[in-house]
mmCIF file of C-alpha atoms in Angstrom:
data_model
loop_
_atom_site.group_PDB
_atom_site.id
_atom_site.type_symbol
_atom_site.label_atom_id
_atom_site.label_comp_id
_atom_site.label_asym_id
_atom_site.label_seq_id
_atom_site.Cartn_x
_atom_site.Cartn_y
_atom_site.Cartn_z
ATOM 1 C CA LYS A 1 7.321 -1.998 -10.169
ATOM 2 C CA ALA A 2 11.029 -3.215 -8.728
ATOM 3 C CA GLY A 3 10.611 -4.993 -5.548
ATOM 4 C CA VAL A 4 12.354 -4.774 -1.671
ATOM 5 C CA THR A 5 16.381 -4.868 -1.938
ATOM 6 C CA GLN A 6 18.292 -5.270 1.019
ATOM 7 C CA THR A 7 22.214 -4.909 1.247
ATOM 8 C CA PRO A 8 24.413 -6.255 1.696
ATOM 9 C CA ARG A 9 22.669 -10.119 1.413
ATOM 10 C CA TYR A 10 25.491 -11.758 3.765
ATOM 11 C CA LEU A 11 27.771 -10.272 6.254
ATOM 12 C CA ILE A 12 29.703 -12.399 8.960
ATOM 13 C CA LYS A 13 31.257 -10.117 12.353
ATOM 14 C CA THR A 14 32.591 -10.887 15.419
ATOM 15 C CA ARG A 15 31.179 -10.519 18.955
ATOM 16 C CA GLY A 16 31.218 -6.722 20.074
ATOM 17 C CA GLN A 17 30.996 -5.509 17.206
ATOM 18 C CA GLN A 18 27.816 -3.533 15.370
ATOM 19 C CA VAL A 19 26.191 -3.874 12.589
ATOM 20 C CA THR A 20 24.306 -1.467 9.682
ATOM 21 C CA LEU A 21 21.757 -3.172 7.878
ATOM 22 C CA SER A 22 19.921 -1.518 4.707
ATOM 23 C CA CYS A 23 16.104 -2.309 3.094
ATOM 24 C CA SER A 24 14.669 -0.142 -0.053
ATOM 25 C CA PRO A 25 10.892 -0.890 -0.269
ATOM 26 C CA ILE A 26 9.261 -0.631 -2.915
ATOM 27 C CA SER A 27 8.175 2.088 -4.736
ATOM 28 C CA GLY A 28 5.322 4.223 -3.156
ATOM 29 C CA HIS A 29 5.641 2.102 -0.075
ATOM 30 C CA ARG A 30 6.175 4.429 3.328
ATOM 31 C CA SER A 31 6.145 1.443 5.670
ATOM 32 C CA VAL A 32 9.073 -0.427 6.351
ATOM 33 C CA SER A 33 9.252 -3.227 8.964
ATOM 34 C CA TRP A 34 11.762 -5.572 10.137
ATOM 35 C CA TYR A 35 12.342 -8.938 11.470
ATOM 36 C CA GLN A 36 14.575 -11.395 12.505
ATOM 37 C CA GLN A 37 14.186 -14.821 12.060
ATOM 38 C CA THR A 38 15.716 -17.944 13.230
ATOM 39 C CA PRO A 39 15.252 -21.479 12.932
ATOM 40 C CA GLY A 40 15.226 -21.290 17.031
ATOM 41 C CA GLN A 41 13.198 -18.656 17.580
ATOM 42 C CA GLY A 42 11.337 -18.503 13.463
ATOM 43 C CA LEU A 43 9.858 -15.134 12.437
ATOM 44 C CA GLN A 44 10.232 -12.191 15.001
ATOM 45 C CA PHE A 45 9.060 -9.127 15.007
ATOM 46 C CA LEU A 46 11.433 -6.067 15.300
ATOM 47 C CA PHE A 47 9.835 -2.680 14.978
ATOM 48 C CA GLU A 48 8.281 -0.601 12.196
ATOM 49 C CA TYR A 49 8.568 3.132 10.519
ATOM 50 C CA PHE A 50 6.699 4.961 8.963
ATOM 51 C CA SER A 51 7.068 8.304 7.584
ATOM 52 C CA GLU A 52 10.618 8.750 9.004
ATOM 53 C CA THR A 53 8.799 7.615 12.546
ATOM 54 C CA GLN A 54 8.853 3.900 14.396
ATOM 55 C CA ARG A 55 5.093 3.198 15.021
ATOM 56 C CA ASN A 56 5.222 0.187 16.448
ATOM 57 C CA LYS A 57 8.310 -2.067 18.203
ATOM 58 C CA GLY A 58 8.943 -6.042 18.885
ATOM 59 C CA ASN A 59 10.328 -7.009 21.809
ATOM 60 C CA PHE A 60 14.124 -7.079 21.248
ATOM 61 C CA PRO A 61 16.487 -5.201 23.393
ATOM 62 C CA GLY A 62 18.177 -1.787 22.554
ATOM 63 C CA ARG A 63 20.938 -3.158 21.371
ATOM 64 C CA PHE A 64 18.561 -3.084 18.018
ATOM 65 C CA SER A 65 17.255 0.087 16.777
ATOM 66 C CA GLY A 66 16.675 1.687 13.148
ATOM 67 C CA ARG A 67 15.666 4.704 11.314
ATOM 68 C CA GLN A 68 13.625 5.660 8.358
ATOM 69 C CA PHE A 69 14.843 8.490 6.070
ATOM 70 C CA SER A 70 12.329 10.298 3.584
ATOM 71 C CA ASN A 71 12.909 8.563 0.748
ATOM 72 C CA SER A 72 11.320 5.426 2.847
ATOM 73 C CA ARG A 73 14.778 3.580 2.771
ATOM 74 C CA SER A 74 15.211 2.421 6.267
ATOM 75 C CA GLU A 75 18.008 1.168 7.966
ATOM 76 C CA MET A 76 18.389 -1.028 10.919
ATOM 77 C CA ASN A 77 21.448 -1.361 13.379
ATOM 78 C CA VAL A 78 22.836 -3.807 16.051
ATOM 79 C CA SER A 79 25.056 -2.807 18.210
ATOM 80 C CA THR A 80 27.630 -4.905 20.637
ATOM 81 C CA LEU A 81 27.138 -8.034 18.757
ATOM 82 C CA GLU A 82 26.155 -11.060 20.446
ATOM 83 C CA LEU A 83 26.406 -15.352 18.850
ATOM 84 C CA GLY A 84 22.863 -15.152 18.994
ATOM 85 C CA ASP A 85 21.900 -12.263 17.269
ATOM 86 C CA SER A 86 23.242 -15.194 13.569
ATOM 87 C CA ALA A 87 20.183 -14.740 12.024
ATOM 88 C CA LEU A 88 18.450 -13.283 8.700
ATOM 89 C CA TYR A 89 17.119 -9.732 8.674
ATOM 90 C CA LEU A 90 14.319 -9.695 6.344
ATOM 91 C CA CYS A 91 12.398 -6.752 5.723
ATOM 92 C CA ALA A 92 8.780 -5.930 4.587
ATOM 93 C CA SER A 93 7.014 -2.917 2.994
ATOM 94 C CA SER A 94 3.588 -1.936 2.625
ATOM 95 C CA PHE A 95 1.884 0.975 1.449
ATOM 96 C CA TYR A 96 0.972 2.503 4.886
ATOM 97 C CA GLY A 97 1.333 -0.645 7.074
ATOM 98 C CA SER A 98 -2.515 -0.206 8.029
ATOM 99 C CA PRO A 99 -2.894 -4.118 10.187
ATOM 100 C CA GLN A 100 -4.389 -5.710 6.875
ATOM 101 C CA GLU A 101 -2.387 -4.386 4.656
ATOM 102 C CA THR A 102 -0.106 -6.697 2.914
ATOM 103 C CA GLN A 103 3.522 -6.692 3.722
ATOM 104 C CA TYR A 104 6.019 -7.417 0.444
ATOM 105 C CA PHE A 105 9.521 -9.260 1.395
ATOM 106 C CA GLY A 106 13.396 -8.977 0.527
ATOM 107 C CA PRO A 107 15.406 -10.971 0.145
ATOM 108 C CA GLY A 108 17.124 -11.079 3.515
ATOM 109 C CA THR A 109 20.660 -10.146 4.826
ATOM 110 C CA ARG A 110 21.903 -13.136 6.226
ATOM 111 C CA LEU A 111 24.348 -11.700 9.460
ATOM 112 C CA LEU A 112 26.647 -14.283 10.889
ATOM 113 C CA VAL A 113 28.749 -13.563 14.278
ATOM 114 C CA LEU A 114 31.612 -15.147 15.136
ATOM 115 C CA GLY B 1 0.366 -9.883 23.561
ATOM 116 C CA GLU B 2 -0.760 -11.508 20.060
ATOM 117 C CA ASN B 3 0.717 -15.149 19.708
ATOM 118 C CA VAL B 4 0.115 -17.728 16.973
ATOM 119 C CA GLU B 5 -0.230 -20.537 17.178
ATOM 120 C CA GLN B 6 0.765 -23.477 14.512
ATOM 121 C CA HIS B 7 0.342 -27.007 13.581
ATOM 122 C CA PRO B 8 2.222 -29.668 12.154
ATOM 123 C CA SER B 9 5.542 -28.446 12.295
ATOM 124 C CA THR B 10 5.925 -31.075 9.298
ATOM 125 C CA LEU B 11 3.775 -32.269 6.901
ATOM 126 C CA SER B 12 4.284 -35.364 4.238
ATOM 127 C CA VAL B 13 1.527 -35.403 1.767
ATOM 128 C CA GLN B 14 1.733 -37.764 -1.486
ATOM 129 C CA GLU B 15 1.426 -35.660 -4.940
ATOM 130 C CA GLY B 16 -2.153 -34.637 -6.229
ATOM 131 C CA ASP B 17 -3.338 -35.397 -1.853
ATOM 132 C CA SER B 18 -4.211 -32.419 -0.093
ATOM 133 C CA ALA B 19 -2.334 -30.283 3.337
ATOM 134 C CA VAL B 20 -4.222 -29.381 5.744
ATOM 135 C CA ILE B 21 -2.351 -26.521 8.738
ATOM 136 C CA LYS B 22 -3.939 -25.405 11.034
ATOM 137 C CA CYS B 23 -3.168 -21.814 13.342
ATOM 138 C CA THR B 24 -4.908 -20.561 16.791
ATOM 139 C CA TYR B 25 -4.313 -17.019 17.686
ATOM 140 C CA SER B 26 -5.100 -15.515 20.981
ATOM 141 C CA ASP B 27 -5.763 -11.492 20.113
ATOM 142 C CA SER B 28 -9.391 -11.332 19.048
ATOM 143 C CA ALA B 29 -8.279 -7.754 18.714
ATOM 144 C CA SER B 30 -6.259 -9.260 15.047
ATOM 145 C CA ASN B 31 -8.109 -9.203 12.120
ATOM 146 C CA TYR B 32 -5.564 -9.904 8.815
ATOM 147 C CA PHE B 33 -4.947 -13.040 8.606
ATOM 148 C CA PRO B 34 -2.178 -13.815 5.501
ATOM 149 C CA TRP B 35 -0.685 -16.987 4.656
ATOM 150 C CA TYR B 36 3.201 -17.640 3.568
ATOM 151 C CA LYS B 37 5.433 -19.662 1.740
ATOM 152 C CA GLN B 38 9.433 -19.719 1.959
ATOM 153 C CA GLU B 39 11.512 -22.253 -0.297
ATOM 154 C CA LEU B 40 15.031 -22.775 0.913
ATOM 155 C CA GLY B 41 16.939 -19.773 0.788
ATOM 156 C CA LYS B 42 14.396 -17.440 -0.229
ATOM 157 C CA ARG B 43 11.816 -14.609 0.955
ATOM 158 C CA PRO B 44 8.412 -15.168 2.955
ATOM 159 C CA GLN B 45 6.555 -14.961 -0.501
ATOM 160 C CA LEU B 46 1.993 -14.165 0.196
ATOM 161 C CA ILE B 47 0.290 -17.125 -1.021
ATOM 162 C CA ILE B 48 -3.403 -16.127 0.218
ATOM 163 C CA ASP B 49 -4.566 -13.907 3.152
ATOM 164 C CA ILE B 50 -8.251 -13.651 4.643
ATOM 165 C CA ARG B 51 -9.282 -10.438 6.949
ATOM 166 C CA SER B 52 -11.623 -10.598 9.659
ATOM 167 C CA ASN B 53 -14.631 -10.454 8.010
ATOM 168 C CA VAL B 54 -14.636 -12.871 5.552
ATOM 169 C CA GLY B 55 -15.070 -16.962 6.405
ATOM 170 C CA GLU B 56 -13.191 -18.494 3.509
ATOM 171 C CA LYS B 57 -11.499 -17.377 1.222
ATOM 172 C CA LYS B 58 -10.229 -19.347 -2.548
ATOM 173 C CA ASP B 59 -7.347 -19.007 -4.970
ATOM 174 C CA GLN B 60 -7.068 -21.919 -7.732
ATOM 175 C CA ARG B 61 -5.579 -24.738 -5.176
ATOM 176 C CA ILE B 62 -5.394 -22.695 -2.319
ATOM 177 C CA ALA B 63 -7.870 -21.514 0.738
ATOM 178 C CA VAL B 64 -8.151 -20.520 3.991
ATOM 179 C CA THR B 65 -11.138 -20.058 6.751
ATOM 180 C CA LEU B 66 -11.828 -18.586 9.209
ATOM 181 C CA ASN B 67 -13.392 -18.589 12.803
ATOM 182 C CA LYS B 68 -13.316 -15.445 14.517
ATOM 183 C CA THR B 69 -14.857 -16.953 17.298
ATOM 184 C CA ALA B 70 -13.105 -20.213 17.716
ATOM 185 C CA LYS B 71 -9.744 -17.646 16.944
ATOM 186 C CA HIS B 72 -8.290 -20.453 14.602
ATOM 187 C CA PHE B 73 -7.282 -20.082 10.717
ATOM 188 C CA SER B 74 -6.361 -22.949 8.413
ATOM 189 C CA LEU B 75 -5.030 -23.127 4.670
ATOM 190 C CA HIS B 76 -6.014 -25.838 2.736
ATOM 191 C CA ILE B 77 -4.439 -26.937 -0.820
ATOM 192 C CA THR B 78 -5.486 -29.903 -2.430
ATOM 193 C CA GLU B 79 -3.959 -31.666 -5.683
ATOM 194 C CA THR B 80 -0.804 -30.952 -4.034
ATOM 195 C CA GLN B 81 2.838 -30.892 -6.107
ATOM 196 C CA PRO B 82 6.296 -31.270 -5.848
ATOM 197 C CA GLU B 83 7.018 -27.092 -6.206
ATOM 198 C CA ASP B 84 4.212 -26.781 -3.371
ATOM 199 C CA SER B 85 6.811 -28.540 -0.888
ATOM 200 C CA ALA B 86 8.330 -25.250 0.915
ATOM 201 C CA VAL B 87 7.571 -23.378 4.953
ATOM 202 C CA TYR B 88 4.487 -22.639 5.611
ATOM 203 C CA PHE B 89 3.876 -19.579 8.074
ATOM 204 C CA CYS B 90 1.060 -17.794 8.842
ATOM 205 C CA ALA B 91 0.180 -14.716 10.867
ATOM 206 C CA ALA B 92 -1.477 -12.386 12.820
ATOM 207 C CA THR B 93 -1.438 -8.664 12.768
ATOM 208 C CA SER B 94 -0.867 -6.779 16.121
ATOM 209 C CA GLY B 95 1.370 -4.217 15.707
ATOM 210 C CA GLY B 96 3.431 -5.962 13.410
ATOM 211 C CA LEU B 97 3.268 -9.506 11.876
ATOM 212 C CA VAL B 98 2.690 -11.886 14.626
ATOM 213 C CA PHE B 99 4.129 -15.258 13.030
ATOM 214 C CA GLY B 100 3.553 -19.078 13.300
ATOM 215 C CA LYS B 101 7.072 -21.436 13.860
ATOM 216 C CA GLY B 102 6.335 -22.948 10.350
ATOM 217 C CA THR B 103 4.752 -25.904 8.575
ATOM 218 C CA LYS B 104 8.021 -27.627 6.238
ATOM 219 C CA LEU B 105 5.609 -29.327 3.836
ATOM 220 C CA THR B 106 7.248 -32.044 1.559
ATOM 221 C CA VAL B 107 5.249 -33.588 -1.213
ATOM 222 C CA ASN B 108 6.229 -36.920 -2.758
ATOM 223 C CA PRO B 109 6.463 -37.025 -6.303
#
């Protein structure tokens, strides 16, 4: 079974631009979660989608948004990029996103904001 | 919300020694505690997890213990090997996964 995939793998943007990242979950998984990883703050939860609905949200500003499609693929969007948004963005999938379910991570998209 | 503290931040051991990483959490409602290993430039990979109805779980050289009363859980790696060198993250569930800051483990040959 193919693992979680993310595109693109690398991105360079400038401040003020916006960016869209994509995540394809493991086949059959309906829950997709997004995380931001930085050296200073570590791994932080952004939001989780299940059946095209956002179920949980972390403590990030409204510039960070996401959506999920009927095939469970998910996108996240960051508008008005700031230098501090430079990070590795990871998505993870699971079947139902229940609290005791294992989440499987994708390889991440490394975003650099100049 | 949930807060996870992880110690130590760095750990250096000799090959063959044991390594122990400890985490504490704040939300008594958390009931799932996974451990992930992340090698440089790679995705986090689940190595072991424990659920709140279990006190200990073992998988070959890796074991995890959970003390729900004290709200702490630990990762134990025995007979460490150079390929165990990586950053290890503990986590607890509270909506999404809440991660500790990570422990960089170095196993010296």
